[in-house]
Amino acid sequence: MVDVIVLIKQMPDLEQVKIDSNTREPMIKNVPKTVEILSEHAVEEAVRLKEKYKGKVTAILLGNEQSSAIMKKAFAIGADEGIIIDGYEENNPANTARVLATKIKEIKHDLVILGNQSADSITGLIPGMLSALLNEPLLGNAGKIEVTGTTVKVTRILEEDNIEIESPMPSIVSISQEINEPRLPPVMQIMAAGRKPIKTEKIAPVISKAVTLVSNRAPRSERKKLVFEDMDKGIPEVVKVLKEGMK
Amino acid sequence: MKFLVFSENLGSLSQMITYLREKGEVIGVGIEKSSSEAANFGASRMYSIKGDILSDSAAKLLEELFKKEGADSIFLSSSILGREAAGILSVSLGVGIVPEINEISFDGSKAKTKRFYLGGKTVLEEESEAKIFTVSPGISDAIKSDKTSEVVSIDAPQSKIKILSRQSKKAEGSNIEDAKIIVCIGRGLGKKEGIESVKPLVEAVHGEIAGSRPVCLDYQWLGEDRQIGLSGKKVRPAIYVGVGVSGQIQHIAGMRGSKTVIAINKDKTAPIFEEADYGLVGDLYQIIPKIVEKLS
């Protein structure tokens, strides 16, 4: 038996974020939220572990009422319970980790599974922070997870090598995208997921002034932008630059 | 100011030391196989870790050294290990953290930092009293100093995690992060065999071949170690040549540090032309042989 908590992150659909040409600031207000891609892999992995070793999968998502579609997707893949923590909208890793850790402590678990970093802010800090806050070992960037008794074994994917590591449970496992290919749930399961109740828990807003935002703007390109459509002109120019660079 | 700087990667460690040595005293922390080389970049001391290092033991070691050295802040490269250790450290030291920085300056104890946000679409400029920073690769070129650091050997602390085995990933040739000229292919190549048409250009400029995310991850035409982008490597060659690369923002974030950018693409509206110094609009299969011919 392996009881798994899986953490789901929602983020703005980056494809739909446009830049205001005057202020160069992102226009993010009405951009719909989508599930962070690694979270889908995390849910898939949690469900695969349940299918292999039995146990329960509890999904936790920081969001609001509009997040139920994302939770239903997790249900359709096979999550048993879903908790939406409503009221935390900040984007500060230290606070995110604290809010998550508080909830995780209330739930019996063998493993906490989450993505190793997210596609919007790419901080990759949450796994380490949770490990320290929960005092559970971190097995990071897993490409494979196996459980034997009360021990978890993970293939950790590093930049230059892969290492096989293990620790006793409970522990935190962050996953890499290549761990699995999330399934496309059958229609019956999607429909059943729609009827499943979601627990929503309101929390008081967390306010932090640790980091002050000065600006959030699209970077300006300072390139020359000499674009040639006439190759008789363009190619000699490029060849000149390449020859200069080879010196 | 005194900075404690850690990376298990020689390139990142020497870049960070180069970048920070103008701003204060640097104490380096590296792994045994690279510390003697990393001692050439101007750190006053270089701790050389003996034994396997994992994120919890790295955090423990850095916490000890931070206190022992009386450092003002800690910089870790934003590798898998570095990010994890930074997260643990920020909790155990109870101090603020700013991740993925690509620029920093100090105003008293206040740190002014910049980092990419929204998948690289925007840059966040922030001010904080943070003491821990993860540093995006390529913050600076690595430039040797005439000062050699004193190397101090130090044992890796015990980890809660047991390492059972280690398997080295076979890298295809050399490291793209060290290349002077990079020829980067994108999905505009159309087919894997197209690489054969690009290779003569790579050879003619004595460069390295690299790829965008789809090329390296989705189609696997090239190895993962050749991927440039937010989720891959961040490079800063003298010349970057994008061949059939459309220029998605995540890719741009990985090559923005290039000195000169050349782009070849048949789509005049491809975003890469906004990030290029020189652009050629046309069929890469016709353009490349002409460039190669003129180079020889």
XYZ file of C-alpha atoms in Angstrom:
543
model
C 0.000 0.000 0.000
C 1.277 3.418 -0.953
C -0.696 6.545 -0.101
C 0.262 9.380 -2.356
C -0.350 13.104 -2.188
C 0.047 14.708 -5.577
C 0.493 18.453 -5.917
C -1.075 20.173 -8.895
C -0.084 23.600 -10.072
C -2.232 25.848 -12.197
C -0.715 28.685 -14.149
C -1.777 31.200 -16.786
C -1.964 29.716 -20.267
C 1.321 31.157 -21.521
C 0.249 30.874 -25.164
C -2.470 33.399 -24.444
C -0.356 35.934 -22.579
C 0.111 38.962 -24.826
C 2.427 41.900 -24.281
C 1.086 45.463 -24.206
C 3.053 47.234 -26.918
C 3.095 50.541 -25.011
C 4.022 49.492 -21.504
C 5.700 46.200 -22.536
C 3.898 44.629 -19.597
C 2.099 41.275 -19.874
C -1.692 41.418 -20.161
C -2.512 38.671 -17.751
C -5.835 39.649 -16.170
C -8.239 37.607 -18.257
C -5.892 34.870 -19.331
C -7.405 31.497 -18.415
C -5.568 29.189 -16.038
C -4.319 25.880 -17.259
C -2.691 22.908 -15.598
C 1.086 23.050 -15.515
C 2.311 20.269 -17.808
C 4.496 18.518 -15.217
C 1.536 18.342 -12.835
C -0.256 16.116 -15.327
C 2.723 13.782 -15.365
C 2.752 13.879 -11.557
C -0.924 12.867 -11.349
C -0.348 10.123 -13.904
C 2.590 8.773 -11.874
C 0.650 8.892 -8.606
C -2.184 6.922 -10.200
C 0.240 4.394 -11.705
C 1.750 3.837 -8.247
C -1.736 3.295 -6.844
C -2.541 0.807 -9.597
C 0.677 -1.083 -8.898
C 0.847 -1.036 -5.106
C -2.735 -0.147 -4.069
C -3.389 2.833 -1.832
C -4.986 6.224 -2.215
C -4.215 9.310 -4.284
C -5.069 12.717 -2.852
C -4.610 15.721 -5.115
C -3.977 19.196 -3.713
C -4.312 22.316 -5.828
C -3.851 25.967 -4.942
C -6.649 27.751 -6.758
C -10.256 28.882 -6.532
C -13.753 27.933 -7.773
C -12.608 28.220 -11.344
C -10.031 25.504 -10.780
C -12.523 22.648 -10.602
C -11.973 21.729 -14.280
C -8.322 21.081 -13.533
C -9.194 18.945 -10.510
C -11.730 16.993 -12.549
C -9.000 16.155 -15.004
C -7.005 14.662 -12.114
C -10.091 12.674 -11.080
C -10.491 11.386 -14.622
C -6.895 10.134 -14.604
C -7.608 8.356 -11.317
C -7.104 10.602 -8.290
C -9.367 9.541 -5.393
C -9.718 12.791 -3.517
C -9.226 16.405 -4.446
C -8.643 19.419 -2.258
C -8.598 22.947 -3.620
C -6.960 25.438 -1.285
C -8.709 28.691 -2.065
C -7.313 32.066 -1.067
C -3.661 31.813 -1.952
C -2.953 33.623 -5.192
C 0.590 34.742 -4.625
C 3.618 33.746 -6.555
C 6.199 33.514 -3.828
C 7.812 30.069 -3.514
C 8.461 30.363 0.242
C 4.784 31.076 0.956
C 3.553 28.507 -1.552
C 5.668 25.862 0.165
C 4.376 26.868 3.604
C 0.722 26.730 2.556
C 1.252 23.324 0.960
C 3.264 21.934 3.879
C 0.552 22.928 6.371
C -2.029 20.938 4.416
C 0.247 17.972 3.701
C 0.962 17.549 7.440
C -2.750 16.881 8.032
C -2.880 13.998 5.550
C -1.360 10.570 6.109
C 0.970 9.762 3.242
C 3.926 7.711 2.108
C 4.885 9.880 -0.825
C 4.370 13.452 -1.952
C 4.733 13.728 -5.722
C 5.116 16.978 -7.639
C 6.758 18.381 -10.756
C 10.401 19.389 -10.347
C 9.782 22.908 -11.682
C 7.021 24.815 -13.422
C 6.957 26.323 -16.883
C 6.007 29.876 -15.892
C 8.375 30.897 -13.124
C 10.796 27.930 -13.393
C 12.073 28.384 -9.867
C 12.324 24.689 -8.950
C 12.424 25.631 -5.270
C 9.261 23.988 -3.952
C 10.591 20.384 -3.700
C 13.557 21.419 -1.530
C 11.450 23.749 0.601
C 8.840 21.052 1.233
C 11.546 18.573 2.115
C 12.912 20.944 4.751
C 9.499 22.030 6.073
C 8.154 18.460 6.347
C 11.498 16.984 7.351
C 11.115 14.280 4.712
C 13.929 13.273 2.340
C 13.757 14.615 -1.216
C 14.328 12.311 -4.150
C 14.480 14.843 -6.932
C 13.892 14.807 -10.679
C 12.723 11.204 -10.867
C 12.562 9.384 -14.189
C 11.362 6.205 -12.460
C 9.817 5.367 -9.067
C 9.700 1.939 -7.406
C 8.458 1.023 -3.952
C 9.593 -1.974 -1.886
C 8.038 -2.274 1.572
C 8.644 1.066 3.241
C 11.478 2.089 0.912
C 11.236 4.146 -2.261
C 13.796 3.850 -5.037
C 14.116 6.530 -7.693
C 16.151 7.015 -10.833
C 17.313 10.604 -10.497
C 17.965 12.308 -13.809
C 20.839 14.739 -13.588
C 22.512 16.880 -16.223
C 25.503 14.607 -16.654
C 24.470 11.282 -15.211
C 21.554 9.302 -13.855
C 21.766 7.986 -10.324
C 19.701 5.394 -8.549
C 18.838 6.560 -5.052
C 16.661 5.303 -2.228
C 15.274 6.406 1.096
C 12.714 5.296 3.639
C 9.173 6.686 3.256
C 7.524 9.097 3.823
C 9.440 11.151 1.307
C 9.069 13.777 -1.366
C 9.570 12.797 -4.990
C 9.771 15.463 -7.666
C 9.385 14.141 -11.170
C 10.889 14.919 -14.547
C 8.712 15.109 -17.640
C 10.103 11.934 -19.163
C 8.791 9.753 -16.319
C 5.603 8.867 -18.211
C 3.131 9.781 -20.901
C -0.134 10.887 -19.251
C -3.099 8.795 -20.377
C -6.148 10.076 -22.194
C -8.917 8.968 -19.850
C -11.918 7.185 -21.402
C -15.145 9.198 -21.698
C -16.852 7.166 -18.949
C -14.150 8.147 -16.502
C -14.321 11.800 -17.534
C -18.074 11.785 -16.924
C -17.705 10.079 -13.547
C -15.025 12.599 -12.618
C -17.454 15.421 -13.276
C -19.794 14.114 -10.569
C -17.111 13.587 -7.972
C -17.133 16.105 -5.097
C -14.184 18.439 -4.662
C -13.250 19.684 -1.209
C -12.592 23.417 -1.218
C -10.845 24.882 1.790
C -10.634 28.632 2.203
C -7.536 30.047 3.797
C -6.708 33.548 4.911
C -4.561 35.442 2.420
C -0.839 35.118 2.949
C 0.907 38.431 2.656
C 4.623 38.758 2.251
C 6.745 41.766 1.578
C 9.990 39.852 1.332
C 10.437 40.689 -2.335
C 9.354 43.981 -3.920
C 8.418 43.944 -7.565
C 10.035 46.836 -9.426
C 8.886 45.951 -12.927
C 7.583 43.089 -15.058
C 8.180 43.849 -18.720
C 9.087 42.100 -21.937
C 12.796 42.533 -22.581
C 13.707 44.835 -25.438
C 15.687 43.318 -28.265
C 18.816 45.280 -29.096
C 19.664 43.244 -32.173
C 20.499 44.871 -35.503
C 17.628 43.083 -37.285
C 19.163 43.303 -40.750
C 16.867 40.883 -42.535
C 17.656 40.049 -46.160
C 15.274 38.606 -48.695
C 17.786 39.075 -51.501
C 20.365 36.323 -51.039
C 22.902 38.005 -53.316
C 23.152 40.689 -50.670
C 22.427 38.642 -47.541
C 24.783 35.709 -47.983
C 27.993 37.794 -48.444
C 27.061 39.811 -45.358
C 26.547 36.668 -43.248
C 29.747 35.087 -44.587
C 31.676 38.203 -43.571
C 30.269 38.009 -40.028
C 31.039 34.289 -39.766
C 34.632 34.762 -40.976
C 35.118 37.533 -38.433
C 33.709 35.318 -35.658
C 36.003 32.405 -36.547
C 39.151 34.442 -35.966
C 30.494 41.950 0.838
C 31.344 38.295 1.036
C 29.697 35.727 -1.231
C 29.578 31.958 -0.880
C 29.264 30.465 -4.362
C 28.414 26.821 -5.063
C 28.094 24.712 -8.174
C 28.827 21.096 -9.000
C 29.340 22.255 -12.585
C 32.726 23.787 -13.445
C 31.346 26.104 -16.135
C 28.634 27.590 -13.917
C 30.985 27.883 -10.943
C 33.628 29.793 -12.884
C 30.985 32.060 -14.507
C 29.487 32.939 -11.120
C 32.879 33.609 -9.553
C 33.859 35.832 -12.501
C 30.599 37.754 -12.233
C 30.737 38.261 -8.466
C 34.428 38.920 -7.916
C 33.977 42.574 -8.963
C 31.237 43.010 -6.360
C 32.943 41.530 -3.306
C 35.004 38.715 -1.868
C 34.121 35.301 -3.279
C 34.415 31.959 -1.492
C 33.928 29.104 -3.968
C 32.538 25.652 -3.260
C 32.948 22.945 -5.889
C 33.319 19.225 -6.259
C 36.691 17.530 -6.092
C 37.146 16.888 -9.812
C 36.708 20.529 -10.806
C 37.887 22.626 -7.860
C 41.527 22.909 -8.869
C 40.441 24.342 -12.238
C 37.786 26.541 -10.599
C 40.538 27.977 -8.370
C 41.710 30.092 -11.332
C 38.820 32.536 -11.380
C 39.570 34.808 -8.459
C 37.849 33.310 -5.415
C 39.905 33.857 -2.284
C 39.212 30.310 -1.120
C 37.902 27.255 -2.947
C 36.331 24.474 -0.907
C 36.689 21.149 -2.659
C 34.009 18.618 -1.665
C 35.188 15.038 -1.302
C 32.539 12.356 -1.810
C 29.022 12.266 -3.251
C 26.935 15.353 -2.731
C 23.120 15.332 -2.689
C 20.722 18.190 -2.154
C 20.333 17.720 1.614
C 24.059 17.285 2.216
C 24.871 20.245 -0.063
C 22.461 22.409 1.936
C 23.974 21.260 5.219
C 27.516 21.951 4.024
C 26.638 25.403 2.672
C 24.870 26.317 5.903
C 28.011 25.443 7.871
C 30.309 27.336 5.495
C 27.968 30.337 5.405
C 28.225 30.661 9.169
C 31.921 29.809 9.379
C 32.889 32.304 6.667
C 30.510 34.979 7.902
C 29.288 35.405 4.302
C 26.559 37.888 3.365
C 24.838 35.766 0.766
C 24.887 32.391 -0.978
C 24.751 31.814 -4.735
C 23.948 28.410 -6.204
C 23.842 27.511 -9.890
C 20.305 26.715 -10.968
C 21.014 23.085 -11.748
C 18.770 20.294 -10.482
C 20.972 19.903 -7.418
C 21.449 23.642 -6.884
C 17.738 24.483 -6.975
C 16.868 21.727 -4.517
C 19.668 22.636 -2.127
C 18.647 26.312 -2.335
C 15.074 25.449 -1.345
C 16.247 23.438 1.652
C 18.750 26.127 2.679
C 16.216 28.953 2.584
C 14.047 27.069 5.083
C 16.879 25.944 7.353
C 18.481 29.407 7.429
C 15.118 31.155 7.477
C 16.207 33.744 4.926
C 14.731 35.102 1.706
C 15.516 33.661 -1.690
C 15.319 34.930 -5.267
C 15.591 32.231 -7.937
C 17.005 32.097 -11.462
C 18.673 35.490 -11.472
C 20.595 36.690 -14.511
C 21.662 40.034 -13.047
C 22.296 41.384 -9.556
C 23.495 44.602 -7.982
C 23.548 45.731 -4.370
C 22.313 48.878 -2.698
C 23.485 48.484 0.877
C 22.031 45.167 1.994
C 19.292 45.381 -0.611
C 19.691 43.145 -3.664
C 18.363 44.317 -7.013
C 17.843 41.325 -9.255
C 16.460 40.377 -12.656
C 15.001 37.080 -13.771
C 12.811 35.703 -16.530
C 9.133 35.171 -15.883
C 6.091 33.807 -17.711
C 8.192 31.242 -19.518
C 10.694 33.875 -20.620
C 8.155 36.351 -21.991
C 8.955 38.996 -19.426
C 11.721 39.975 -17.039
C 10.984 40.581 -13.370
C 13.016 43.289 -11.739
C 12.893 42.812 -7.982
C 14.339 44.273 -4.795
C 14.775 42.210 -1.676
C 16.735 41.480 1.438
C 17.199 37.931 0.136
C 20.358 36.097 1.128
C 20.112 33.119 -1.229
C 20.079 33.257 -5.014
C 19.982 30.618 -7.688
C 21.832 31.784 -10.757
C 20.774 31.053 -14.303
C 23.632 29.600 -16.394
C 25.474 32.090 -18.566
C 25.348 35.070 -16.199
C 28.801 36.000 -17.490
C 31.653 34.626 -19.510
C 34.166 32.758 -17.348
C 37.350 34.811 -17.363
C 40.448 33.636 -15.517
C 41.974 35.840 -12.864
C 45.666 36.193 -12.086
C 44.863 35.272 -8.500
C 44.792 31.578 -7.609
C 42.461 30.491 -4.801
C 43.622 28.571 -1.795
C 42.044 25.080 -2.163
C 40.613 23.553 1.022
C 39.425 19.954 0.955
C 36.202 19.254 2.823
C 34.202 16.031 3.308
C 30.623 15.795 2.028
C 28.227 15.537 5.003
C 26.049 12.468 5.460
C 22.853 12.429 3.359
C 19.505 10.871 4.262
C 19.498 9.421 0.769
C 21.467 6.376 -0.285
C 23.065 6.259 -3.726
C 22.776 2.767 -5.208
C 24.350 3.258 -8.616
C 25.504 5.899 -11.055
C 25.230 5.800 -14.797
C 27.021 8.372 -16.907
C 25.031 9.725 -19.856
C 27.025 9.393 -22.996
C 27.414 12.869 -24.383
C 27.778 13.293 -28.116
C 31.143 14.995 -28.361
C 31.872 18.269 -26.677
C 29.835 20.714 -24.661
C 27.777 23.330 -26.523
C 28.197 25.746 -23.614
C 31.889 26.065 -24.494
C 31.411 26.559 -28.244
C 32.462 29.806 -29.899
C 30.051 29.306 -32.797
C 26.809 27.367 -32.492
C 24.644 26.241 -35.375
C 21.231 25.519 -33.912
C 18.628 23.560 -35.846
C 14.881 23.879 -35.408
C 11.844 22.046 -36.619
C 12.023 24.024 -39.862
C 14.599 21.454 -40.916
C 11.612 19.234 -41.685
C 13.374 15.894 -41.340
C 16.155 14.256 -39.380
C 18.168 13.627 -42.550
C 18.310 17.401 -42.965
C 21.080 17.397 -40.337
C 23.433 16.054 -43.022
C 22.875 19.262 -45.002
C 23.652 21.428 -41.963
C 26.810 19.550 -40.925
C 29.041 21.075 -43.640
C 28.213 24.516 -42.217
C 29.001 23.360 -38.665
C 32.354 22.045 -39.890
C 33.149 25.088 -42.005
C 32.766 27.428 -39.008
C 34.428 24.954 -36.586
C 31.269 25.140 -34.502
C 28.990 22.853 -32.540
C 25.522 21.715 -33.535
C 22.628 22.314 -31.142
C 18.847 22.136 -31.352
C 15.593 23.609 -30.153
C 13.326 21.758 -27.755
C 11.235 19.944 -30.398
C 14.369 18.792 -32.196
C 16.053 17.432 -29.065
C 13.131 16.296 -26.931
C 10.099 15.632 -29.086
C 11.752 14.283 -32.267
C 15.078 13.313 -30.679
C 17.079 14.236 -33.768
C 19.796 15.410 -31.381
C 20.664 14.453 -27.810
C 19.120 16.220 -24.836
C 22.528 17.675 -23.939
C 22.333 19.743 -27.139
C 19.055 21.455 -26.357
C 19.095 25.239 -26.082
C 16.304 26.956 -24.196
C 14.688 27.688 -20.915
C 14.437 23.979 -20.135
C 17.753 23.177 -21.814
C 21.111 24.888 -21.881
C 21.697 28.614 -21.842
C 24.482 29.536 -24.212
C 26.419 32.694 -25.007
C 28.584 31.972 -28.047
C 30.289 34.622 -30.148
C 27.942 33.657 -32.983
C 24.653 31.784 -32.877
C 23.245 30.628 -36.223
C 19.593 29.546 -36.086
C 18.655 27.270 -38.961
C 14.929 26.645 -39.315
C 14.436 27.852 -35.744
C 11.166 29.777 -35.390
C 12.255 31.531 -32.194
C 9.754 30.561 -29.527
C 10.261 32.669 -26.430
C 11.472 29.669 -24.403
C 14.207 29.158 -26.978
C 15.190 32.818 -27.060
C 15.685 32.690 -23.278
C 18.419 30.117 -23.864
C 20.382 32.042 -26.510
C 19.783 35.683 -25.631
C 23.351 36.008 -24.331
C 24.852 35.299 -27.786
C 27.065 38.117 -29.067
C 25.841 37.960 -32.654
C 22.732 36.167 -33.897
C 22.209 34.984 -37.464
C 18.866 33.465 -38.455
C 17.919 31.484 -41.545
C 14.213 30.810 -41.985
C 11.793 30.691 -44.889
C 9.033 32.364 -42.879
C 9.538 36.123 -42.984
C 7.325 36.552 -39.924
C 9.233 34.067 -37.722
C 9.887 35.664 -34.307
C 13.572 34.712 -34.524
C 14.112 37.649 -36.914
C 13.166 40.014 -34.082
C 16.048 38.560 -32.077
C 18.573 38.409 -34.914
C 21.344 40.721 -36.028
C 21.364 39.208 -39.512
C 18.454 37.379 -41.062
C 18.190 35.419 -44.285
C 14.666 34.724 -45.522
C 14.681 31.661 -47.715
C 15.082 27.911 -48.085
C 17.835 26.714 -45.767
C 18.668 23.829 -48.101
C 19.573 26.321 -50.803
C 21.207 28.925 -48.573
C 23.536 26.703 -46.519
C 25.553 25.251 -49.452
C 26.101 28.775 -50.766
C 27.429 29.968 -47.386
C 29.666 26.904 -47.062
C 31.034 27.468 -50.574
C 31.891 31.083 -49.813
C 33.517 30.167 -46.494
C 35.954 27.667 -48.008
